Short mmCIF file of C-alpha atoms in Angstrom, two decimals:
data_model
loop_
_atom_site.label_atom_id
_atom_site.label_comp_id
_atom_site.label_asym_id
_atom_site.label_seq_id
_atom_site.Cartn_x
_atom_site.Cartn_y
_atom_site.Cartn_z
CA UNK S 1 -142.83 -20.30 -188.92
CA UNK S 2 -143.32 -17.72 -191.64
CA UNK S 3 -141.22 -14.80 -192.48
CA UNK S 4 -143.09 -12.01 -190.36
CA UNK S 5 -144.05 -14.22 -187.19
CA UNK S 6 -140.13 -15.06 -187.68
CA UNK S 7 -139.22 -11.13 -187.45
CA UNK S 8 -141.88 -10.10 -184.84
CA UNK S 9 -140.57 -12.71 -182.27
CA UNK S 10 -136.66 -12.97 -182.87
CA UNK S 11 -135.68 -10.70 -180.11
CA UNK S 12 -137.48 -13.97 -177.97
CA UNK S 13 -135.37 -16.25 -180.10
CA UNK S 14 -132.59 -14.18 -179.80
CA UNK S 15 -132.42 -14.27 -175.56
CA UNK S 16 -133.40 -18.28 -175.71
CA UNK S 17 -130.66 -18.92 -177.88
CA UNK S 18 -128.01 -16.89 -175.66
CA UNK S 19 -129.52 -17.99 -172.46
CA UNK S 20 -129.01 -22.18 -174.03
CA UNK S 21 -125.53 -20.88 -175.32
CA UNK S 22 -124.55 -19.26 -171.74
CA UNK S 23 -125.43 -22.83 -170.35
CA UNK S 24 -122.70 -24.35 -171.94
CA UNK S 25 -120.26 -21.45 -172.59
CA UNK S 26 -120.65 -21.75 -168.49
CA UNK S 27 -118.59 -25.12 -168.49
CA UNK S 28 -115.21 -24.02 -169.96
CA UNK S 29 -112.98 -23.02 -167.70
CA UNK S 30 -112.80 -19.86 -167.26
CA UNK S 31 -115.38 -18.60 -169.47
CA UNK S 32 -117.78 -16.58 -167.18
CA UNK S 33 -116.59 -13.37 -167.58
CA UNK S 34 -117.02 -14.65 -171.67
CA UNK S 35 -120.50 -15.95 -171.43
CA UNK S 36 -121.64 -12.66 -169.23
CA UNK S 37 -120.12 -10.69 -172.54
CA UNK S 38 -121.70 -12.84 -174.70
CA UNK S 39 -125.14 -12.20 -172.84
CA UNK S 40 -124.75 -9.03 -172.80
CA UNK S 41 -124.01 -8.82 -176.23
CA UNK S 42 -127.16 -10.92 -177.02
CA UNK S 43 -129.58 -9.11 -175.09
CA UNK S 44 -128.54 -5.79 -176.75
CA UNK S 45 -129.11 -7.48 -180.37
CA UNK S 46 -132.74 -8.32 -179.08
CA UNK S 47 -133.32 -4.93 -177.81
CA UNK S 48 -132.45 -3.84 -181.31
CA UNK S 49 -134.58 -6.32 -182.97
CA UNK S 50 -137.63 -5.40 -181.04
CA UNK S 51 -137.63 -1.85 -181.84
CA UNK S 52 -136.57 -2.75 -185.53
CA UNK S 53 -140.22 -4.78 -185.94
CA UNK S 54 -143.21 -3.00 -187.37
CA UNK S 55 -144.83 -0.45 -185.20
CA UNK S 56 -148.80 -1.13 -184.79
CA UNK S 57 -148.48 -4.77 -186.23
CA UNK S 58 -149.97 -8.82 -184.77
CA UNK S 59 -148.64 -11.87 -184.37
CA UNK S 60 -150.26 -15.27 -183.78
CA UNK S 61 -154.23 -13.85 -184.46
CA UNK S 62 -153.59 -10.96 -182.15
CA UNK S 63 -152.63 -12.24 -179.26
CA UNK S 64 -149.53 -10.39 -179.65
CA UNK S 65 -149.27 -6.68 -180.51
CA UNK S 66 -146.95 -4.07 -181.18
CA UNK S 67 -147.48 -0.51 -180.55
CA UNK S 68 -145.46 1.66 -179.19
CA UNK S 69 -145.37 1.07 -175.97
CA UNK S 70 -144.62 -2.34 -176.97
CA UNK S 71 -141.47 -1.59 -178.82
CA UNK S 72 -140.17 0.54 -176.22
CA UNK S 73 -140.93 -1.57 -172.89
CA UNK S 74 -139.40 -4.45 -175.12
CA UNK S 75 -136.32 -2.52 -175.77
CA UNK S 76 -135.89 -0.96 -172.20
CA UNK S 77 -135.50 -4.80 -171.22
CA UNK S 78 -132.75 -5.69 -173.63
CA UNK S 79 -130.93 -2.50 -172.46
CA UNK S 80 -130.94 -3.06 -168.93
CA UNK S 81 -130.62 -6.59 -169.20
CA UNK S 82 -127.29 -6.04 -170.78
CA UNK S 83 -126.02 -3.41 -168.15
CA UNK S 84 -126.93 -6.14 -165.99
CA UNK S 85 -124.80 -9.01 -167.86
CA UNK S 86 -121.86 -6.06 -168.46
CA UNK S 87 -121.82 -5.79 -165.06
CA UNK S 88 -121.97 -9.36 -163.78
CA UNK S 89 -119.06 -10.04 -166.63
CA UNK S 90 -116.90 -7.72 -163.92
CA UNK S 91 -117.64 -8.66 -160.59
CA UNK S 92 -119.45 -11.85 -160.97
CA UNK S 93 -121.51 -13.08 -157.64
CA UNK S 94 -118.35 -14.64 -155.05
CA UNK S 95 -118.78 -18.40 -154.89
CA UNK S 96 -121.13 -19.05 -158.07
CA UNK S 97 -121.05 -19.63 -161.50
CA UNK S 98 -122.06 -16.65 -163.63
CA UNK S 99 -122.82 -18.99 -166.07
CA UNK S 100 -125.92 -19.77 -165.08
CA UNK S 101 -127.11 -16.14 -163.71
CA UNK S 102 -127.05 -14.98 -167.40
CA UNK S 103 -128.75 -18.01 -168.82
CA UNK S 104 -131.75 -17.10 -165.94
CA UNK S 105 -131.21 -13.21 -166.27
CA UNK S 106 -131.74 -14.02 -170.57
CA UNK S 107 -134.64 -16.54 -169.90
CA UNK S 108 -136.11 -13.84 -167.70
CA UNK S 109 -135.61 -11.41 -170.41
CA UNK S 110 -137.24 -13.37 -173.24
CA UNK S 111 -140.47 -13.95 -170.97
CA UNK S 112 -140.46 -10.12 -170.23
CA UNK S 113 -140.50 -9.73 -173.69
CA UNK S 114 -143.23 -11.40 -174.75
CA UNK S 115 -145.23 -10.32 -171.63
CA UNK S 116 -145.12 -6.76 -172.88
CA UNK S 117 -146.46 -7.18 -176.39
CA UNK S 118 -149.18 -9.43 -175.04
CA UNK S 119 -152.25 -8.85 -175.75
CA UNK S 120 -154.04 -12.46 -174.96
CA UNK S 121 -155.08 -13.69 -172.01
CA UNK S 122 -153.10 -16.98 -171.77
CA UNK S 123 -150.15 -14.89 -173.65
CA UNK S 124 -150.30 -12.79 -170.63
CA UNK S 125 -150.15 -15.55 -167.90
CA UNK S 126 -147.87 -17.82 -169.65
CA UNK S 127 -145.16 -14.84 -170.48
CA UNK S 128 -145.39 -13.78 -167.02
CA UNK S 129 -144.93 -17.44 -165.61
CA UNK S 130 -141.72 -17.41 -168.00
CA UNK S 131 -140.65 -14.10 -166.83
CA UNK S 132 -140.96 -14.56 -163.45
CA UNK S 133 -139.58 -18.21 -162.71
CA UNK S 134 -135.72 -17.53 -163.69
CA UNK S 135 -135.72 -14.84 -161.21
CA UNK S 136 -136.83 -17.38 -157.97
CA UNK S 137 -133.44 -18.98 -159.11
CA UNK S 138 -131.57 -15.79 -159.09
CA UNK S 139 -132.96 -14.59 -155.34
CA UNK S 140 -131.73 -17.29 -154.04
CA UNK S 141 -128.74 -17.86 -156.42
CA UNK S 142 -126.40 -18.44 -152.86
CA UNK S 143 -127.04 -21.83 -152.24
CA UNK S 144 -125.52 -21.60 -148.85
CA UNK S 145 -126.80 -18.35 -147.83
CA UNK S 146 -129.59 -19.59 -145.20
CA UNK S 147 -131.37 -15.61 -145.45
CA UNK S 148 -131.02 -15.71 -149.28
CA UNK S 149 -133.02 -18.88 -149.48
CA UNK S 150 -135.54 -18.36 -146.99
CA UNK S 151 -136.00 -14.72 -148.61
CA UNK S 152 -136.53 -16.71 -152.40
CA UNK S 153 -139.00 -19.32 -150.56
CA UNK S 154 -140.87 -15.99 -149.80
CA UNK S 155 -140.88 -14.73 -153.06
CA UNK S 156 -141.69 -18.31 -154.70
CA UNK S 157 -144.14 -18.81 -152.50
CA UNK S 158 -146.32 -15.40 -152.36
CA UNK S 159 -145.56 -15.76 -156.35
CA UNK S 160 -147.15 -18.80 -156.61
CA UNK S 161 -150.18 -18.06 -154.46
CA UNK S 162 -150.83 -15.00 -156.77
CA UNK S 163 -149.82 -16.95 -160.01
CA UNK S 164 -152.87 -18.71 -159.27
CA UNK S 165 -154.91 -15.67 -157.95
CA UNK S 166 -154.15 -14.24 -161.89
CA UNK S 167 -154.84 -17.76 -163.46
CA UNK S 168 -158.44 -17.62 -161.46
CA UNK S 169 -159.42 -14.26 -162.45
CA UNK S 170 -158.57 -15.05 -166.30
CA UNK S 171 -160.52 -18.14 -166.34
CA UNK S 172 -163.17 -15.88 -165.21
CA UNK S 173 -162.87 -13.39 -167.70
CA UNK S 174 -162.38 -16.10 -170.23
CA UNK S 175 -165.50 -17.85 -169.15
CA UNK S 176 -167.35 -14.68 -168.75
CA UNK S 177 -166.71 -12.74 -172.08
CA UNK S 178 -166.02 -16.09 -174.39
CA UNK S 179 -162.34 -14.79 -175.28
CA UNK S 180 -159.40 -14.54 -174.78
CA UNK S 181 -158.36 -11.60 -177.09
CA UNK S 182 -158.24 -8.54 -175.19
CA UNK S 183 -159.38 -6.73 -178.09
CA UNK S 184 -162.73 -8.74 -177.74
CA UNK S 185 -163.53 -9.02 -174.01
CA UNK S 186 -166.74 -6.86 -173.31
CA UNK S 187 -167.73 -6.36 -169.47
CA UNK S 188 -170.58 -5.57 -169.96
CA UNK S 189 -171.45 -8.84 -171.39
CA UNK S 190 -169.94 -10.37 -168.99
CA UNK S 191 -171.93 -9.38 -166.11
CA UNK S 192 -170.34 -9.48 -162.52
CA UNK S 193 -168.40 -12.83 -162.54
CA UNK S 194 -166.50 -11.11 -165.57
CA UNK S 195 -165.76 -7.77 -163.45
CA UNK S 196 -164.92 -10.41 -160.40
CA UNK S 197 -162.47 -12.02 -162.66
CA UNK S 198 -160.61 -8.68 -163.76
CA UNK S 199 -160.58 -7.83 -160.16
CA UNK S 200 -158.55 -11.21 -159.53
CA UNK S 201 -156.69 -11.09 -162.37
CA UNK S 202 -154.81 -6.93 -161.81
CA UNK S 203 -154.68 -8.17 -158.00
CA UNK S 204 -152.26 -10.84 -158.62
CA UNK S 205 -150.80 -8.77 -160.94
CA UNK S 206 -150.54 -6.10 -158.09
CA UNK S 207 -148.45 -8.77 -156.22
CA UNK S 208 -145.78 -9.21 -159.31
CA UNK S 209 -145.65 -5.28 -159.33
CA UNK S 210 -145.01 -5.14 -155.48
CA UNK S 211 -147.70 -3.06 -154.98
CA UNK S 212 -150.04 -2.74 -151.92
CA UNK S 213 -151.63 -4.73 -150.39
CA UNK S 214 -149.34 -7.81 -151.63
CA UNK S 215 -146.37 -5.79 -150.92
CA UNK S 216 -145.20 -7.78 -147.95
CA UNK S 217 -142.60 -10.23 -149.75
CA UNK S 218 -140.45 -7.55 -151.69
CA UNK S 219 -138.64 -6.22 -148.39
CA UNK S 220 -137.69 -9.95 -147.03
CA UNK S 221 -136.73 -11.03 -150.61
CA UNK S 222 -134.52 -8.16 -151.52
CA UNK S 223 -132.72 -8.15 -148.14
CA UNK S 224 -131.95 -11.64 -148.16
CA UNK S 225 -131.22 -11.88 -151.83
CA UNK S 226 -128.01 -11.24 -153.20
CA UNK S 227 -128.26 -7.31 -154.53
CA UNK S 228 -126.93 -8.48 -157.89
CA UNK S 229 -130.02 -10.39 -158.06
CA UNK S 230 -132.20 -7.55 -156.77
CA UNK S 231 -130.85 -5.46 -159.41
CA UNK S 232 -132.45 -7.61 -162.07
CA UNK S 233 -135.55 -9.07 -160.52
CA UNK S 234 -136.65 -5.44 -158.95
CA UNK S 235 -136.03 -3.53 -162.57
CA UNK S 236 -136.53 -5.88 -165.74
CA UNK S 237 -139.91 -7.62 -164.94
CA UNK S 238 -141.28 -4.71 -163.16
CA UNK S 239 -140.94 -2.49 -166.61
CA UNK S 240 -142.49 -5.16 -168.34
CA UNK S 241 -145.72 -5.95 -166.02
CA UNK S 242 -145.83 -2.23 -166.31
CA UNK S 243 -146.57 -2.28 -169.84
CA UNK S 244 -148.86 -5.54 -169.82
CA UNK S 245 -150.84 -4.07 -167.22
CA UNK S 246 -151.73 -0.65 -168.62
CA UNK S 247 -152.35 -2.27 -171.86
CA UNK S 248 -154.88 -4.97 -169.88
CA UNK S 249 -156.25 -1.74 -167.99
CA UNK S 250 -156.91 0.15 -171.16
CA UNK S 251 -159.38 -2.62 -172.41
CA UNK S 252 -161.12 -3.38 -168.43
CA UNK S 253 -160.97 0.20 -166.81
CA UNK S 254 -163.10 1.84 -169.58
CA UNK S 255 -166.05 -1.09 -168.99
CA UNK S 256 -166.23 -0.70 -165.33
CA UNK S 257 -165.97 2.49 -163.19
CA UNK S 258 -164.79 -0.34 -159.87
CA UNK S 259 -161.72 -1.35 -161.49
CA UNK S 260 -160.66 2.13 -161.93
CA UNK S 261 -161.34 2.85 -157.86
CA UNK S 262 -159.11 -0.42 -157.45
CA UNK S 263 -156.57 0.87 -159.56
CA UNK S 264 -157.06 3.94 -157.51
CA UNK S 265 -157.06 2.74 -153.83
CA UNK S 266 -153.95 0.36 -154.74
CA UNK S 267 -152.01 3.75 -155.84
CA UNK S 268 -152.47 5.42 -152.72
CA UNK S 269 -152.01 2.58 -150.47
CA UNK S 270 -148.46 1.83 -152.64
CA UNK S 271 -147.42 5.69 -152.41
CA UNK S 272 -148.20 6.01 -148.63
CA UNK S 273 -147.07 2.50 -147.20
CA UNK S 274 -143.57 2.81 -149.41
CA UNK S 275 -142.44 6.41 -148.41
CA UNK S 276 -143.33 5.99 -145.21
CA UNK S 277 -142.09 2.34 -144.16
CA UNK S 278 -138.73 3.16 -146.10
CA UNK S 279 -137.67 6.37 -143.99
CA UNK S 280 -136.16 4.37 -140.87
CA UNK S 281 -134.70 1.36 -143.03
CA UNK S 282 -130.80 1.48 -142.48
CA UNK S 283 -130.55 -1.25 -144.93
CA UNK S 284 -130.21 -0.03 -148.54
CA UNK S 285 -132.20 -3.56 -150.20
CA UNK S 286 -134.83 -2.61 -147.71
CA UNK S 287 -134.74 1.03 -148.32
CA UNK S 288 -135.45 0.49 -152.10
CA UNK S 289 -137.60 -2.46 -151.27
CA UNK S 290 -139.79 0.27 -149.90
CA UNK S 291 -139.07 2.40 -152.06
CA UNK S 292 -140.44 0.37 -155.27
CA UNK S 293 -143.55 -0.15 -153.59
CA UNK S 294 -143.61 3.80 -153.69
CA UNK S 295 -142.85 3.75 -157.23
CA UNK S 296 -145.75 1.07 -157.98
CA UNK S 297 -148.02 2.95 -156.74
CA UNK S 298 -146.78 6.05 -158.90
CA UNK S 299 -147.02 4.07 -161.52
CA UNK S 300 -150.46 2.33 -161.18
CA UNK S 301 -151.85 6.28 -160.61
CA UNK S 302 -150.84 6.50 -163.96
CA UNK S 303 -152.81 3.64 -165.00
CA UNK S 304 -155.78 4.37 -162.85
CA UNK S 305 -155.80 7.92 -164.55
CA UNK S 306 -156.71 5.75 -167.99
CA UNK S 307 -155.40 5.16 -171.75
CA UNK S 308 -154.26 9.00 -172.02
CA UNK S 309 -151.20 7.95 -169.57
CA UNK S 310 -150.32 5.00 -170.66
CA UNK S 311 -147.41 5.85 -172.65
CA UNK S 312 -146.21 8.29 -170.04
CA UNK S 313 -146.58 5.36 -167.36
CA UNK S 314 -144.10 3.12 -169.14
CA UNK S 315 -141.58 6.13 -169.88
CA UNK S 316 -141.68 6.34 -165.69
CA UNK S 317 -141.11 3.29 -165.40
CA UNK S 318 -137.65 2.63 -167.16
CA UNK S 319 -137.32 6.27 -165.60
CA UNK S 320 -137.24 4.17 -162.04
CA UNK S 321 -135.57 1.19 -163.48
CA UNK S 322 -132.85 2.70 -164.62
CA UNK S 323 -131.38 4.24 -161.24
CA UNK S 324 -132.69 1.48 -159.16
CA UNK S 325 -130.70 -0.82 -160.69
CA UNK S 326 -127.34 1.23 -160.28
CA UNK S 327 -127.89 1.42 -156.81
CA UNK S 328 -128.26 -2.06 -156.40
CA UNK S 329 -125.35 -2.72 -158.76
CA UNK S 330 -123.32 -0.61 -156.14
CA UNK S 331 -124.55 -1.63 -153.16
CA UNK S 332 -123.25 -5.31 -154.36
CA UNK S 333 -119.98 -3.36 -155.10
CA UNK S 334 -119.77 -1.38 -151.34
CA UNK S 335 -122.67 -3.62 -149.28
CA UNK S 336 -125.76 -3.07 -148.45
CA UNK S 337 -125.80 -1.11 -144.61
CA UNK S 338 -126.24 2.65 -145.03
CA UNK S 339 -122.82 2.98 -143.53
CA UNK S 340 -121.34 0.75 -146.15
CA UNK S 341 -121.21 3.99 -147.63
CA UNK S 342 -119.57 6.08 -145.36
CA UNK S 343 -116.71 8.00 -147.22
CA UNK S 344 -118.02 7.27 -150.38
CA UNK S 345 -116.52 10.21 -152.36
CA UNK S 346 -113.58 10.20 -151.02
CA UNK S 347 -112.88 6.55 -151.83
CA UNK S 348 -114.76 6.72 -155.40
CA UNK S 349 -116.03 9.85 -156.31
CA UNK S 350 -117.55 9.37 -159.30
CA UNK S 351 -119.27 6.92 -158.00
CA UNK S 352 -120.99 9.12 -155.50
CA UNK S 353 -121.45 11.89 -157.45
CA UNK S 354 -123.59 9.43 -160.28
CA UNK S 355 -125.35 7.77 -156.09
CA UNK S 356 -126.47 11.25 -156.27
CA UNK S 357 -128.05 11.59 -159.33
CA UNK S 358 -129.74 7.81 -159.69
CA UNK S 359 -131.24 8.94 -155.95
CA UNK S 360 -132.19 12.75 -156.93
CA UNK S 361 -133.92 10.97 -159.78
CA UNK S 362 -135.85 8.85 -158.15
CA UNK S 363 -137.07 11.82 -156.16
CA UNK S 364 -137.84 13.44 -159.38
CA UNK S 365 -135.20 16.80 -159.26
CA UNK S 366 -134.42 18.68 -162.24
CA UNK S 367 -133.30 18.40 -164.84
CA UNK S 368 -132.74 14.39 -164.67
CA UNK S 369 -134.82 11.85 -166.19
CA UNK S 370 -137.08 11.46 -163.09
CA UNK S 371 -138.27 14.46 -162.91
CA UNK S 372 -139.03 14.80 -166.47
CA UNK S 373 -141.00 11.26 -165.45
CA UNK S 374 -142.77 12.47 -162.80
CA UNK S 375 -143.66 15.69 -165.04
CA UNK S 376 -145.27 14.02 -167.70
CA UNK S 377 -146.99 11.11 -165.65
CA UNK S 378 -148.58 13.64 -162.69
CA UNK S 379 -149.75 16.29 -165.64
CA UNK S 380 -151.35 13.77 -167.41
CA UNK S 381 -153.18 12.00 -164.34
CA UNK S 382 -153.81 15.77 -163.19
CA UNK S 383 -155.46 16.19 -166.64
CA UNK S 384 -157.26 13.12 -166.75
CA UNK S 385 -159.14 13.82 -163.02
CA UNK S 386 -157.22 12.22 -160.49
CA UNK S 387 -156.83 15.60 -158.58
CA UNK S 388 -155.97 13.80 -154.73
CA UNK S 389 -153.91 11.16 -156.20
CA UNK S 390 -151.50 13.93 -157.46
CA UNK S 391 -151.55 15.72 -154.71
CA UNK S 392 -150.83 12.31 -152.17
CA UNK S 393 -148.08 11.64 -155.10
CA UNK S 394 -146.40 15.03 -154.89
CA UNK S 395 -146.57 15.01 -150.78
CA UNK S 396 -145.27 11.62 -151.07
CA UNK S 397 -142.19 12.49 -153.35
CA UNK S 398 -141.00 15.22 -150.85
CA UNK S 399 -141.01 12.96 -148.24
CA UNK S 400 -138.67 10.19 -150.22
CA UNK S 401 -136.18 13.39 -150.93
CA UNK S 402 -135.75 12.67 -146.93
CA UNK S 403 -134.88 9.05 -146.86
CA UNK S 404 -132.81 9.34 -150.11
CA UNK S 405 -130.81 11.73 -148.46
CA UNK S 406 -130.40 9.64 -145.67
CA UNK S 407 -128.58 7.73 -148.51
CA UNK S 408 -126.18 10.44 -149.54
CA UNK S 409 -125.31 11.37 -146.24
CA UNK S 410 -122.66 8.65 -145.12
CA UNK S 411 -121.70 8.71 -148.86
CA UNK S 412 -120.62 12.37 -148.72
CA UNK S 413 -120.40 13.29 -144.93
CA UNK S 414 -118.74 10.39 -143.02
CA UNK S 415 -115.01 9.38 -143.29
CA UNK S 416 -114.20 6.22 -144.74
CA UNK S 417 -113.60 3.25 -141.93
CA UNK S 418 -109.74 3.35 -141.53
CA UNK S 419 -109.39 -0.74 -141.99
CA UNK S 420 -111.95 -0.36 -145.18
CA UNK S 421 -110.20 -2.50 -148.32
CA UNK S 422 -110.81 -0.19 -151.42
CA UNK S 423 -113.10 -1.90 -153.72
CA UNK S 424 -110.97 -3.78 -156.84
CA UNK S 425 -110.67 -2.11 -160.16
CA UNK S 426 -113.32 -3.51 -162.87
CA UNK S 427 -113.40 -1.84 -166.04
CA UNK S 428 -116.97 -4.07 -167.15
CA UNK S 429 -118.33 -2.62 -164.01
CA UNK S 430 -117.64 1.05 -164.47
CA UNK S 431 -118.99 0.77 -167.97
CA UNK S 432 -122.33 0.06 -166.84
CA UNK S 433 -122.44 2.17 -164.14
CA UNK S 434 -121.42 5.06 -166.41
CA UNK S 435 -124.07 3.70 -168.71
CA UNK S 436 -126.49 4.07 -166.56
CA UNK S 437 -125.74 7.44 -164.94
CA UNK S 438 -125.51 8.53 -168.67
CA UNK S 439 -128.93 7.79 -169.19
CA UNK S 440 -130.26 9.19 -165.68
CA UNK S 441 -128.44 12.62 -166.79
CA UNK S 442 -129.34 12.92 -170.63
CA UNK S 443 -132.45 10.93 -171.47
CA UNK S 444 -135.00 13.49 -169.83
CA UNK S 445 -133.89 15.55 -172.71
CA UNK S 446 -135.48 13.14 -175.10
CA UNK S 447 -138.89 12.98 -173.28
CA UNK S 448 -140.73 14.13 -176.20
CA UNK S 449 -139.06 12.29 -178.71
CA UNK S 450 -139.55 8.94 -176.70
CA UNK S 451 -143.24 10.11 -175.70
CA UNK S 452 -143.85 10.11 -179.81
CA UNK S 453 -142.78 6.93 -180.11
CA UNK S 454 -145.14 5.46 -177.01
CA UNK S 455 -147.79 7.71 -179.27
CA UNK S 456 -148.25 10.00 -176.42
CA UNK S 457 -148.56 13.46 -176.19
CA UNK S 458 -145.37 15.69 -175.01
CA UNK S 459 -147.19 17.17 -171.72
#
């Protein structure tokens, strides 16, 4: 392995050592609140490392490639990954070994990784393979939880059939265009069983993304899943098919106006079906369930709108990873039933004031990191021609402002329950809690700064 192959993949390196490390860390006694630390501590080196390789560079004959939105979906994943293993090293998941959670969560990690500097067709479905296995393990990480495991055979399952959907359609386009370098695939030499394959390839990808119409899994799944796992699995892979994906649609849309419409049609089914079905949900895993199928389908307007918003469509989505994973991460702390939260700020109120802002986020309020989001990605698609997707988008995001504040209202309105045990003390926790209502508060500041280094345009 030479010298620069060595330096563009040792964030990869990096997570595979930790995650073979955590796996026998795991077996000293006592050592999982160690080996989460030490994962932690690993997966923030690798977020380092990936934005400390060249900007624009290859690896392996191009099927790896580093521009900016490369560097920065590859470094979002090191940083939440090690809120996530910060956290874990705190409160751990009751009756398992955290052990093995961070050698999954840093195996998961190292696949998103790669999957969001591919740039290769087999890259592409290999990296997401490796990305998406570990996290089957971690939704159904209680062994003896009966709805945990049937919501992972779900996910497994629905995975699989798609896995294959993806692996059809690239065969296709392989067959089709004679490559496998994205950089090299031309449609219109292809003819229709190329166009056929893209189709069947960004459909299964659709799936991955839980976006409409292969949506159904995601609510079973996180419900039954423990909402440590949710955390992860909903956040870290999502920001990295993000990035895959709009650099896969800025090679296919261009060659054929139908992919675009698919793109398209996929938005505005994700938008309407995820606002809509998550109003009455009195579960909170269901409630964001719902609501990430909302946020794919923000997110694939962006892509549908073309190459202009492709660096704003990866800055929304660690703009939606970000909170969603705090309010996972608490709802593990307080449970998952709306009234779980029912005297929230009375009990911890810093922790409902930074509820507050992770939801108001997500809704896109100023002057938090969501709304500067939601500002950059619906100007740019606005700019770029998709008029009624904007429109559908902004309707849409008043409507989650109401089941968001369903949310907030047990949290701030309702006394505690009298015979309520106060949650126990954990310093780990708080600090990525803080961390990440921190960034929810302050990083919308940066928006230009960050959309220079995704080699977008400010808005």
């Amino acid at each position: 392995m030479s010298v620069a192959l060595l330096r563009h993949l040792a964030p990869e390196l990096l997570l595979l050592v930790g995650a073979c490390a955590a796996l026998f860390t795991g077996r000293l006694p006592g050592a999982g609140r160690t080996t989460a630390w030490i994962g932690a501590g690993v997966a923030a080196a690798a977020g380092v490392a990936a934005l400390l390789v060249p900007a624009g560079g290859t690896a392996l004959g191009g099927m790896l490639a580093f521009e900016g939105t490369a560097l920065f979906g590859r470094a979002a994943v090191g940083a939440l990954t090690a809120v996530w293993c910060i956290w874990l090293a705190g409160r751990g998941m009751p009756g398992e070994p955290r052990s093995v959670a961070v050698a999954q969560a840093l195996l998961s990690a190292g696949g998103a990784m790669l999957l969001a500097a591919a740039a290769d067709l087999v890259t592409f479905f290999l990296a997401a393979e490796l990305s998406t296995m570990p996290a089957y393990v971690l939704m159904g990480y209680r062994r003896r939880d009966a709805a945990a495991l049937e919501g992972a055979l779900k996910y497994f399952l629905l995975s699989m059939l798609t896995g294959l959907v993806t692996l059809y359609g690239l065969s296709l386009l392989f067959g089709a265009s004679g490559t496998s370098l994205y950089a090299e695939i031309d449609l219109s030499r292809a003819g229709m069983l190329g166009i056929v394959g893209a189709v069947m390839a960004v459909s299964g990808v659709f799936a991955k993304l839980s976006a409409a119409p292969f949506h159904f899994w995601a609510p079973d799944a996180y419900a039954g899943a423990p909402a440590a796992s949710v955390a992860f699995v909903s956040t870290v892979p999502k920001v990295a098919g993000t990035v895959a994906l709009v650099r896969l649609a800025a090679v296919l849309v261009p060659q054929s106006a139908g992919l675009g419409a698919v793109f398209a049609i996929a938005a505005a089914a994700s938008m309407l079906l995820g606002n809509l079905a998550a109003y009455p949900q009195s579960d909170l895993r269901r409630l964001m369930a719902y609501s990430g199928i909302a946020h794919s389908g923000y997110l694939l307007l962006g892509i549908a709108a073309g190459a202009t918003a492709a660096g704003v469509t990866v800055l929304y989505a660690v703009a939606y990873a970000v909170p969603s994973m705090a309010v996972m991460l608490l709802a593990a702390e307080e449970g998952s039933t709306l009234g779980d939260l029912s005297g929230l700020v009375t009990r911890r109120p810093w922790a409902a004031w930074a509820l507050a802002a992770w939801l108001l986020s997500l809704v896109g309020v100023p002057p938090l990191w969501g709304f500067f989001g939601k500002l950059y990605l619906f100007s740019t698609a606005y700019g770029a021609g998709q008029v009624a997707l904007v429109v559908l988008a902004l309707a849409m995001s008043a409507v989650s402002a109401g089941y968001y504040f369903r949310v907030l209202r047990p949290a701030f309105l309702a006394p505690a329950a009298a015979e309520r045990e106060p949650a126990a003390r954990s310093w780990e926790s708080a600090i990525a809690l803080r961390a990440c209502a921190l960034a929810t508060l302050a990083l919308g500041a940066f928006g230009g700064p960050l959309l220079a280094l995704l080699g977008a345009p400010a808005g």
